[in-house]
Short mmCIF file of C-alpha atoms in Angstrom, two decimals:
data_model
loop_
_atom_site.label_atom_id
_atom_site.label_comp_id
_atom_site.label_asym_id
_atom_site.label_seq_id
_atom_site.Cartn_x
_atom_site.Cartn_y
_atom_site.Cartn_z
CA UNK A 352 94.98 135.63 93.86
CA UNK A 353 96.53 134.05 96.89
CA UNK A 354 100.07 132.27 94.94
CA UNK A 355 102.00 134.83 93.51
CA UNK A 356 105.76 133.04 91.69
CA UNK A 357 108.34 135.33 91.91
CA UNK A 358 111.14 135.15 89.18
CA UNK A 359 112.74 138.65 88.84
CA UNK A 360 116.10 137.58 90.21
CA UNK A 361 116.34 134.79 88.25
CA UNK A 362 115.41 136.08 84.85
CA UNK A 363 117.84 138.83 85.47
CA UNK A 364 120.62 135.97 86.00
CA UNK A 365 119.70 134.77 82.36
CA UNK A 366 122.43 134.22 80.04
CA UNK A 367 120.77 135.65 76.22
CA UNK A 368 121.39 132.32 74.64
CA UNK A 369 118.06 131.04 73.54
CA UNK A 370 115.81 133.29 75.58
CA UNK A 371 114.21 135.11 72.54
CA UNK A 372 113.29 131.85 71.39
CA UNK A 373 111.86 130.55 74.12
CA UNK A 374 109.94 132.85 75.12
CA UNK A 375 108.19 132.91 71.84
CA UNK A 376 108.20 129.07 71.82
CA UNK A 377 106.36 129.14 75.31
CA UNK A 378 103.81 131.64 74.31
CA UNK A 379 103.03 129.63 71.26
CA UNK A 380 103.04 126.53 73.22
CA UNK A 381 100.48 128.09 75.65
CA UNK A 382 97.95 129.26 72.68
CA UNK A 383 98.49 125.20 71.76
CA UNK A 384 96.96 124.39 75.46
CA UNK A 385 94.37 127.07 74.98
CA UNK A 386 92.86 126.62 72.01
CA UNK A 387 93.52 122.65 72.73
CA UNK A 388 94.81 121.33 70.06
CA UNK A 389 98.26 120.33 71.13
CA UNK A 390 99.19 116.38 71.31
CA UNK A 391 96.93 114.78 73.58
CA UNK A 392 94.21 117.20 73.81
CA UNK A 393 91.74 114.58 74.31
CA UNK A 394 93.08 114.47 78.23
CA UNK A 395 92.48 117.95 78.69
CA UNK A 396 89.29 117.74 80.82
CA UNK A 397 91.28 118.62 83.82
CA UNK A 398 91.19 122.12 82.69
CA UNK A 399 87.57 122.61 83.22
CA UNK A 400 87.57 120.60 86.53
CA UNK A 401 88.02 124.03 88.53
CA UNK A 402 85.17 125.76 86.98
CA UNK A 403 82.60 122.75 88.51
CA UNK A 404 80.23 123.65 91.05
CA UNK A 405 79.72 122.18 94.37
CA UNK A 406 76.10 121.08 93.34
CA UNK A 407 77.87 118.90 91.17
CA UNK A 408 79.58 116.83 93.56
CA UNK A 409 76.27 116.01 96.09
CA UNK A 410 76.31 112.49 95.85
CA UNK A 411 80.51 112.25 95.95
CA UNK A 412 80.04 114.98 99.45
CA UNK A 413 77.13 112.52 100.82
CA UNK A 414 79.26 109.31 100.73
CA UNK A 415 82.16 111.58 102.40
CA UNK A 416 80.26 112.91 105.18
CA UNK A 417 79.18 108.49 105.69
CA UNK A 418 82.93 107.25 105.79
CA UNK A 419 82.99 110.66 108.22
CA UNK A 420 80.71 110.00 110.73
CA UNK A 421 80.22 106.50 110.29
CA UNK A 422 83.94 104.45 110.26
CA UNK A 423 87.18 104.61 112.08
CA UNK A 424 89.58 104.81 109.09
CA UNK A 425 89.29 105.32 105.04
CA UNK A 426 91.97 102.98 103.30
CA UNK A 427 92.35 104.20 100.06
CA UNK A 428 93.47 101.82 97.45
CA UNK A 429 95.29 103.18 94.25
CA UNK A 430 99.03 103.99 93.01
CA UNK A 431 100.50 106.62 90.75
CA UNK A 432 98.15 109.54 89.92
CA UNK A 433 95.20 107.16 92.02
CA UNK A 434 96.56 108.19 95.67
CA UNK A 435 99.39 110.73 95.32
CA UNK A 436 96.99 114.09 94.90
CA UNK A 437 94.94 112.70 97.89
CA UNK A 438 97.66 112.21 99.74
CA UNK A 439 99.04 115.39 99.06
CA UNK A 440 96.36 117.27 100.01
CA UNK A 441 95.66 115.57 103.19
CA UNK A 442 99.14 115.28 104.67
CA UNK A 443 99.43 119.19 103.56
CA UNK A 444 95.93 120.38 105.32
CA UNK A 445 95.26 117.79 107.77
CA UNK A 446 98.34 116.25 108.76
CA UNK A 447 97.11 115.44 112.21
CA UNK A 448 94.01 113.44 110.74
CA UNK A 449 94.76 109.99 111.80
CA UNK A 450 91.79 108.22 109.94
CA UNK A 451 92.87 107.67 106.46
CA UNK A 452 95.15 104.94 105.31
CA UNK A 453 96.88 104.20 101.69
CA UNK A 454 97.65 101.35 99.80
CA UNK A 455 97.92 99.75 96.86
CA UNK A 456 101.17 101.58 95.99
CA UNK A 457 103.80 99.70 96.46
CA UNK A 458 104.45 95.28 97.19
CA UNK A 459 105.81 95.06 100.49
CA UNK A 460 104.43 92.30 102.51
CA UNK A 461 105.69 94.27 105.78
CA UNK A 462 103.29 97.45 105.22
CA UNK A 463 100.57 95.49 103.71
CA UNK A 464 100.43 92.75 106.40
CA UNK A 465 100.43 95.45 109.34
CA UNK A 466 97.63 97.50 107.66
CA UNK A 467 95.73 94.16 107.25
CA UNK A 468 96.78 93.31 111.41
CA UNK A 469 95.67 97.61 111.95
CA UNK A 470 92.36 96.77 110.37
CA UNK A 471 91.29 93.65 112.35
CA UNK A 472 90.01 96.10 115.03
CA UNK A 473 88.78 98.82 113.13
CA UNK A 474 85.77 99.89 111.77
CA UNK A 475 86.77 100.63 107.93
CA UNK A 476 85.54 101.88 104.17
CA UNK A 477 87.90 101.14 100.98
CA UNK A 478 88.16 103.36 98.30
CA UNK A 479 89.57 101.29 95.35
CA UNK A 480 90.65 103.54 92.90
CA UNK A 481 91.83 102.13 89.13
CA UNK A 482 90.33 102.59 85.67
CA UNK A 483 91.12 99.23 84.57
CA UNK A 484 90.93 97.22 87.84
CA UNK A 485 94.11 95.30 86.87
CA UNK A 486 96.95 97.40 88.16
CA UNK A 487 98.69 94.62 89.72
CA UNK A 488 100.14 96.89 93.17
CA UNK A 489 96.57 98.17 93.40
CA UNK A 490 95.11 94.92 92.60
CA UNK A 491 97.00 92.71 94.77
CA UNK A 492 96.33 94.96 97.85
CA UNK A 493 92.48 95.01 97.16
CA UNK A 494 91.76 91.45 97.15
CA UNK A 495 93.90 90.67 100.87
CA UNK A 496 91.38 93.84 101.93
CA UNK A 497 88.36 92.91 100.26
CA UNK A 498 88.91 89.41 102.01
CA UNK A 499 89.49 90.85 105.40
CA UNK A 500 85.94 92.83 104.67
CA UNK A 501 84.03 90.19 103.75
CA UNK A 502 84.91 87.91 106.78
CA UNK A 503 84.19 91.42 108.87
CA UNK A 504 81.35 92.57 107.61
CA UNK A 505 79.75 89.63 105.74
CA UNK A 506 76.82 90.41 103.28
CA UNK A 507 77.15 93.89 104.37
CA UNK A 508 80.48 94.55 102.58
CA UNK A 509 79.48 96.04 99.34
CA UNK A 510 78.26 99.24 101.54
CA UNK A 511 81.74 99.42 102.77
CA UNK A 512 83.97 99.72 99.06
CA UNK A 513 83.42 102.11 97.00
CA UNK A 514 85.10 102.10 93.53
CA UNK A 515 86.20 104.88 91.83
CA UNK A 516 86.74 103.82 88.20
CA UNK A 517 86.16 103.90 84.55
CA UNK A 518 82.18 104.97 83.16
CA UNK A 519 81.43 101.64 81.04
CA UNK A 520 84.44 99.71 80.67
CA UNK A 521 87.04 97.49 82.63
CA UNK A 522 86.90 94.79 85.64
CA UNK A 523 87.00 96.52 88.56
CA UNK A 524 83.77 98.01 86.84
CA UNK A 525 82.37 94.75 85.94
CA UNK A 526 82.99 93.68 89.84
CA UNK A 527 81.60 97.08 91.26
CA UNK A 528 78.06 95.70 89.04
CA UNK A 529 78.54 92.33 89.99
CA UNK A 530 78.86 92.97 93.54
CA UNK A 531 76.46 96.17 94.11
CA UNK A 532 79.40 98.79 95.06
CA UNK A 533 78.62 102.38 95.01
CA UNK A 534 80.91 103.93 92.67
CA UNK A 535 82.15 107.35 90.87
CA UNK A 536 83.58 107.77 87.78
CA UNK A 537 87.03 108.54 86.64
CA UNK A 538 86.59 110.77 83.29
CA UNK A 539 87.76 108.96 80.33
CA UNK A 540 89.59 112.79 79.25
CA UNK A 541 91.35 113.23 82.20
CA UNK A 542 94.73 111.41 82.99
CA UNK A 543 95.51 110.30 86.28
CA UNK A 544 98.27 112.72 87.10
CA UNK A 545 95.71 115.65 86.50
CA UNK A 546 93.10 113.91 88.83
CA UNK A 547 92.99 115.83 91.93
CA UNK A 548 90.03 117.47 91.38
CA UNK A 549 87.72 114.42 89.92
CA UNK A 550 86.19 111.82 92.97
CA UNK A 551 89.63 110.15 92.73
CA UNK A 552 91.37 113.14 94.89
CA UNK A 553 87.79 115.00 96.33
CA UNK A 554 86.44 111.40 97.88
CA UNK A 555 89.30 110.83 100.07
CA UNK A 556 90.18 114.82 100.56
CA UNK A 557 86.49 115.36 101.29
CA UNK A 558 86.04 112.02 103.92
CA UNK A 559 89.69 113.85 105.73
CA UNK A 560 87.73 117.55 106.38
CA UNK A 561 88.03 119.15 102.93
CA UNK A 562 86.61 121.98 102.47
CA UNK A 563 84.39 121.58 98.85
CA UNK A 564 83.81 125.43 98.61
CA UNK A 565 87.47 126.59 99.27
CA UNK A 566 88.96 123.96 97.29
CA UNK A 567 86.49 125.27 94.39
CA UNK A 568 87.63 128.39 94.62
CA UNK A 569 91.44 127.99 94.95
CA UNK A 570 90.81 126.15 91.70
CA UNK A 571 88.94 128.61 89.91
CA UNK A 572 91.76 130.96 90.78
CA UNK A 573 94.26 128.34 89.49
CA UNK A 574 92.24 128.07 86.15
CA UNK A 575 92.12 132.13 86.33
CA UNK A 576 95.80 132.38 86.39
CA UNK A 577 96.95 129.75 84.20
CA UNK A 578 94.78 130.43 81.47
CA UNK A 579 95.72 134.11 81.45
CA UNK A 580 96.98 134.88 77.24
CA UNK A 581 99.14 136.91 78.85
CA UNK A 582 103.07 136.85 79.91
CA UNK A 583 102.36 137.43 83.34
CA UNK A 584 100.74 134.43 83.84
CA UNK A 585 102.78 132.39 86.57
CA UNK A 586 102.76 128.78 84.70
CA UNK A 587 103.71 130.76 81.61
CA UNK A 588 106.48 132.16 82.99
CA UNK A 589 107.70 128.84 84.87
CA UNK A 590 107.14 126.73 82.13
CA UNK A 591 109.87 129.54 80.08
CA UNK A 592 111.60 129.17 82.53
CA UNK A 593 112.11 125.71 82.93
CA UNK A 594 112.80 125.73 79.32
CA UNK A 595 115.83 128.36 79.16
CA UNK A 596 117.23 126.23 82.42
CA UNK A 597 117.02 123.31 80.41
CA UNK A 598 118.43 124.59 77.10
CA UNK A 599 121.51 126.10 79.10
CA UNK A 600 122.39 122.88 80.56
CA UNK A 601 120.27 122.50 83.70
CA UNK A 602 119.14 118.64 84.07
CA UNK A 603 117.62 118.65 87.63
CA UNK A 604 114.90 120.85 89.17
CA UNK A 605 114.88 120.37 92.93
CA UNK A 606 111.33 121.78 94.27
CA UNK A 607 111.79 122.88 98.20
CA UNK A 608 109.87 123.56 100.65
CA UNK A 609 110.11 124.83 104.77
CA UNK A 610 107.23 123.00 105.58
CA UNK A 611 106.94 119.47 106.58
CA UNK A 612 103.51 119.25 105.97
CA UNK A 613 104.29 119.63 101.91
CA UNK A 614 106.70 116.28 102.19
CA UNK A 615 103.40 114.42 99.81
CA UNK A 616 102.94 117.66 97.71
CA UNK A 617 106.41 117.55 96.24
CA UNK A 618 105.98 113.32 95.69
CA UNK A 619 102.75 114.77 93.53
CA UNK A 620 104.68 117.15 91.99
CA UNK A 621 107.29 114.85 90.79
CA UNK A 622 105.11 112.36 89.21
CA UNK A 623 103.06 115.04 87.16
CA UNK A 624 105.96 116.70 85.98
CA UNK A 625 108.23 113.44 85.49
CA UNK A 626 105.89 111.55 83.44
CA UNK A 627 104.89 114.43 81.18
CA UNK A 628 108.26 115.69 80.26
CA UNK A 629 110.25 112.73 80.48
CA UNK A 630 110.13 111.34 77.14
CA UNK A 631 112.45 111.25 74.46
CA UNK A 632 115.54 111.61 75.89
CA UNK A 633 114.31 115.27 76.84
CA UNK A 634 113.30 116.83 80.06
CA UNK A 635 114.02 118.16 83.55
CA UNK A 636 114.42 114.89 86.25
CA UNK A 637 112.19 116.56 88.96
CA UNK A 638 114.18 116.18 92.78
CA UNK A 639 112.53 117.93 95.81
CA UNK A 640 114.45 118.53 99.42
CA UNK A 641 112.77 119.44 102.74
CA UNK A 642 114.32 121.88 104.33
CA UNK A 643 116.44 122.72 107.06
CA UNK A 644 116.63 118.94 107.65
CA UNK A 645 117.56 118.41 104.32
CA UNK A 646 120.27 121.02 104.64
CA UNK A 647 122.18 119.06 107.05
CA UNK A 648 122.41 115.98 104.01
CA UNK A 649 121.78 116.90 100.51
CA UNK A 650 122.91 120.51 101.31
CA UNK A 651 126.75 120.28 100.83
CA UNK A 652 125.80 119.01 97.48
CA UNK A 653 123.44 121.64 96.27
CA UNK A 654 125.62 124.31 97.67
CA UNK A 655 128.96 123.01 95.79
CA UNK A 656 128.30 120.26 93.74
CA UNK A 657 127.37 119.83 89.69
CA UNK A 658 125.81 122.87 88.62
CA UNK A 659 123.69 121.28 86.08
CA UNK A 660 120.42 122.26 88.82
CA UNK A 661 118.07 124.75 89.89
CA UNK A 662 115.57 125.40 92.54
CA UNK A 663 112.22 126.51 92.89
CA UNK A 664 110.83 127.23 96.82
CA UNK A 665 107.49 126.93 97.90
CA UNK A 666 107.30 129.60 101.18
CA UNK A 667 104.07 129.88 103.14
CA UNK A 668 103.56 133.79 103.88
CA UNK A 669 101.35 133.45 107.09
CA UNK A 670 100.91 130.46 109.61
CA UNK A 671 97.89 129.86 111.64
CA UNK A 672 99.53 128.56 114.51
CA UNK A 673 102.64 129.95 115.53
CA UNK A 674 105.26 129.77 118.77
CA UNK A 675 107.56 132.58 120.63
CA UNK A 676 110.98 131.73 121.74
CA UNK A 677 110.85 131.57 125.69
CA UNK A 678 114.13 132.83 127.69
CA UNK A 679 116.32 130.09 129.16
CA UNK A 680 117.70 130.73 132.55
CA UNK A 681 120.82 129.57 131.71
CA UNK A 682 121.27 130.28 127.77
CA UNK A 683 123.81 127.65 127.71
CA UNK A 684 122.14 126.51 124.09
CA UNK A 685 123.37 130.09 123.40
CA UNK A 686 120.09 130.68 121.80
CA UNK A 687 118.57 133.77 124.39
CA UNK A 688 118.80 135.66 121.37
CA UNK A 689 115.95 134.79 119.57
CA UNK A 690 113.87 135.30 122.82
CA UNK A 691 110.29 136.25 121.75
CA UNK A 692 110.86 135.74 118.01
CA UNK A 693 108.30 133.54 116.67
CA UNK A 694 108.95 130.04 114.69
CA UNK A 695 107.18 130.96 111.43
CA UNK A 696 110.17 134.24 111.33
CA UNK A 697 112.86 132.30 112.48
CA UNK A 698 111.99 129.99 109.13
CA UNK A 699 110.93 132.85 106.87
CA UNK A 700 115.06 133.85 107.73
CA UNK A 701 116.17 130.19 107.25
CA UNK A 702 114.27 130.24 103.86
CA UNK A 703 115.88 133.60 103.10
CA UNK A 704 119.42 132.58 103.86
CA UNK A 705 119.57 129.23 101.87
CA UNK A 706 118.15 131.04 98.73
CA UNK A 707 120.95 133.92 98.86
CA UNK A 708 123.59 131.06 100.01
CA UNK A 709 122.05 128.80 96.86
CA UNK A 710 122.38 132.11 94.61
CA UNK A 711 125.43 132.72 95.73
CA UNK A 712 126.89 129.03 94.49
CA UNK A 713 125.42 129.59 91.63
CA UNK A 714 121.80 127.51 91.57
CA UNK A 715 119.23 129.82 89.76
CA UNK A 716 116.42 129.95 92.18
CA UNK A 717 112.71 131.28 91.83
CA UNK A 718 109.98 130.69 94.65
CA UNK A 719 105.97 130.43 94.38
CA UNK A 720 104.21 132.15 97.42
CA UNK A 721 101.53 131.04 99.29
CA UNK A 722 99.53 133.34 101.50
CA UNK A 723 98.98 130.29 104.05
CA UNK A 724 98.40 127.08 103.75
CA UNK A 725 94.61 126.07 103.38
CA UNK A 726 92.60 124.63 100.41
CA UNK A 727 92.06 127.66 98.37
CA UNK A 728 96.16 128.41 98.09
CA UNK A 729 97.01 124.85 97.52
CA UNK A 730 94.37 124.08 94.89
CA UNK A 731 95.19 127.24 93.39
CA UNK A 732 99.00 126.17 93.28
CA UNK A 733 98.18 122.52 91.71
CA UNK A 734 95.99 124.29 88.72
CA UNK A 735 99.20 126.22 87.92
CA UNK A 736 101.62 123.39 88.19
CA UNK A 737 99.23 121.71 85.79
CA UNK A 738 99.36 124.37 83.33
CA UNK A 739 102.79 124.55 83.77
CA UNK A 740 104.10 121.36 82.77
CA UNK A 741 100.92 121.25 79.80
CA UNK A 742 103.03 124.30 78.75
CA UNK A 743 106.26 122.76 79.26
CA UNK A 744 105.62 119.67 77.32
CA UNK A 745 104.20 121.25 74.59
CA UNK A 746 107.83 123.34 74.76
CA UNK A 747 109.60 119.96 74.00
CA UNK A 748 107.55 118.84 71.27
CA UNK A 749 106.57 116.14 73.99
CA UNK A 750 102.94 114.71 74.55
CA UNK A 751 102.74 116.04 78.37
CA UNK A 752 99.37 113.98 78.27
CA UNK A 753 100.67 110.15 77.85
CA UNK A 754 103.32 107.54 79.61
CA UNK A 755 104.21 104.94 77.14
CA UNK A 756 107.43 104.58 79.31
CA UNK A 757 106.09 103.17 82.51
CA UNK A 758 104.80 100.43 80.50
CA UNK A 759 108.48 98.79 80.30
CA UNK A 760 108.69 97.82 83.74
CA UNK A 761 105.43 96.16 83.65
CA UNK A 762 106.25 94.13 80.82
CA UNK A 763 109.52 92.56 82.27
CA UNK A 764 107.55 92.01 85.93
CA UNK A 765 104.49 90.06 83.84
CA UNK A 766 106.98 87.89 82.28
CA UNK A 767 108.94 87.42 85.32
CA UNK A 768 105.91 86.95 87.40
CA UNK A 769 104.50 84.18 84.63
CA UNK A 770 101.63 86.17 83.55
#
């Protein structure tokens, strides 16, 4: 296993209250997940998604290796669970890769108007990504771009969108038929939060450079770990916890990171934990930093403000690239004396410093390790942060599987709208 969580400083900083309890309310909650027949188990496809083979995903690598070889940029069209594991993924591994675009996720004129001016000169693909086809952000943004393709490319469009949507059912199905678009299914058991691994993450991740193989195995070795009936199991132990946190009066879990590169993994991360434990006036309001630069802003706050948080690092072991601090002639940035230390230990001692400065101001703190950051340690890490919060949920007596909430906002922006 290449992610290893460690929690032995924190579990040792336990008060007693509850912790009995929990521990036997997590291990029953993870038997629930197991034997899968918690609330919601109907979504719980997602847990055999890492056991797949790469056979299996042929016809999703062939259409890859096209938008590859063939066009200047991808725009992928989606919001929510549609774009975020993509995203997350590619800005982690390939943050350099300049041919992928995303939208769809938001209604600003000002983004959508200069990716429509971007595209005029390019040669492009769409990926339009919904189950229903009538997500209005999604929806919105697809017909300005299917427009712009069919004045580009004419009667050769539908060879440039591919939809990646419901089996049977819905319109952007009916227009995928109607208009001759290639197309891969979203299972009808898997939510869109847990999606990473079906064509609506592997299309995108796969057209960027992905690595089908490695990102097979990282999950395998997620699935391996999770699924473990045993108290070592990382997502057991950070779904218990989350839960003792919680029941001693934590409200906010702020996931850091040292890395740059893992801005769009944390934005993942908060949408699959928010909108499975956020639902009856229970669970944790997931916050993430980036760090040092967020040191020198939210920092005074974590270090001395309301205690009601906690943090939980995610540290990259070993770097494939890597720089050496040069002499100055003059040292007048006072700095000579990290001559010929390299970056990646200069931020291992940043890291280390902020967690026993954090500890010390009392913020319980635990940290999942990654041996470096490729596609078999970060697919490996999302598997577990799916158990995780499957555990968690079932912890609350929540559904971690459903999102009645986001509905509300919807329903005021229809009526609004005239709808």
């Amino acid at each position: 296993m290449s992610v290893r969580y460690d929690d032995e400083k924190l579990c040792h900083s336990f008060e007693p209250i509850h912790v009995e309890d929990v521990e036997d309310r997590t291990h029953e909650s993870l038997h629930l997940l197991l034997d899968r027949k918690g609330p919601g188990h109907e979504f719980l496809g997602w847990m055999d998604l890492p056991l797949q083979s790469p056979e299996e995903f042929e016809p999703l690598s062939r259409v890859a290796e096209e938008i590859k070889s063939s066009g200047d940029l991808l725009v992928c069209v989606g919001i929510g669970g549609s774009y975020l594991g993509a995203k997350a993924v590619i800005h982690s591994l390939f943050p350099e890769n300049d041919r992928i675009r995303f939208a769809g996720h938001h209604l600003s004129p000002l983004e959508l108007s200069r990716l429509l001016k971007e595209l005029e000169n390019k040669d492009f693909y769409i990926n339009v990504i919904s189950k229903s086809g009538t997500t209005t952000e999604p929806g919105v943004a697809f017909r300005f771009l299917k427009q712009l393709a069919e004045k580009k490319y004419g009667k050769e469009t539908s060879k440039r969108i591919i939809a990646t949507t419901d089996a049977s059912k819905g319109a952007l199905r009916t227009l995928s038929e109607q208009e001759g678009y290639r197309t891969f299914t979203i299972p009808d058991n898997v939510g869109g939060r847990f999606s990473v691994l079906t064509p609506v993450g592997l299309l995108p991740v796969l057209a960027t450079g992905g690595d089908l193989k490695k990102i097979l195995k990282g999950a395998k070795a997620g699935y391996q770990q999770g699924s473990l009936d045993d108290r070592q199991n990382p997502a057991f132990r950070y779904a218990r916890n989350r839960k003792i946190l919680w029941k001693n009066g934590k409200a906010i879990e702020i996931l850091a990171t040292f890395e740059p590169q893992m801005h769009y993994l944390a934005e993942w991360w908060k949408q699959l934990f928010g909108e499975s434990e956020g639902k009856e006036g229970k669970g944790l309001y997931p916050a993430s930093a980036d760090f040092t630069t967020d040191l020198h802003s939210l920092g005074q706050w974590i270090q001395e403000g309301t205690r009601n948080i906690f943090e939980t690092f995610l540290v990259i072991e070993h770097y494939e690239t890597d720089l050496a601090v040069e002499k100055s002639r003059q040292n007048l940035d006072g700095l000579d004396y990290l001559t010929g230390k390299k970056m990646s230990w200069i931020n291992r001692k940043a890291y280390e410093g902020t967690r026993q400065a954090h500890e010390d101001g009392g913020v319980p703190v635990s940290a999942f390790y990654l041996d470096r950051l490729d596609e078999e340690n970060l697919f490996e890490l999302l598997v577990i942060f799916e158990f995780a919060i499957a555990i968690y949920g079932y912890t609350l007596g929540v559904n971690p599987f459903d999102q009645p909430g986001v509905e509300a906002y919807k329903k005021n922006m229809f009526k609004l709208l005239g709808k």
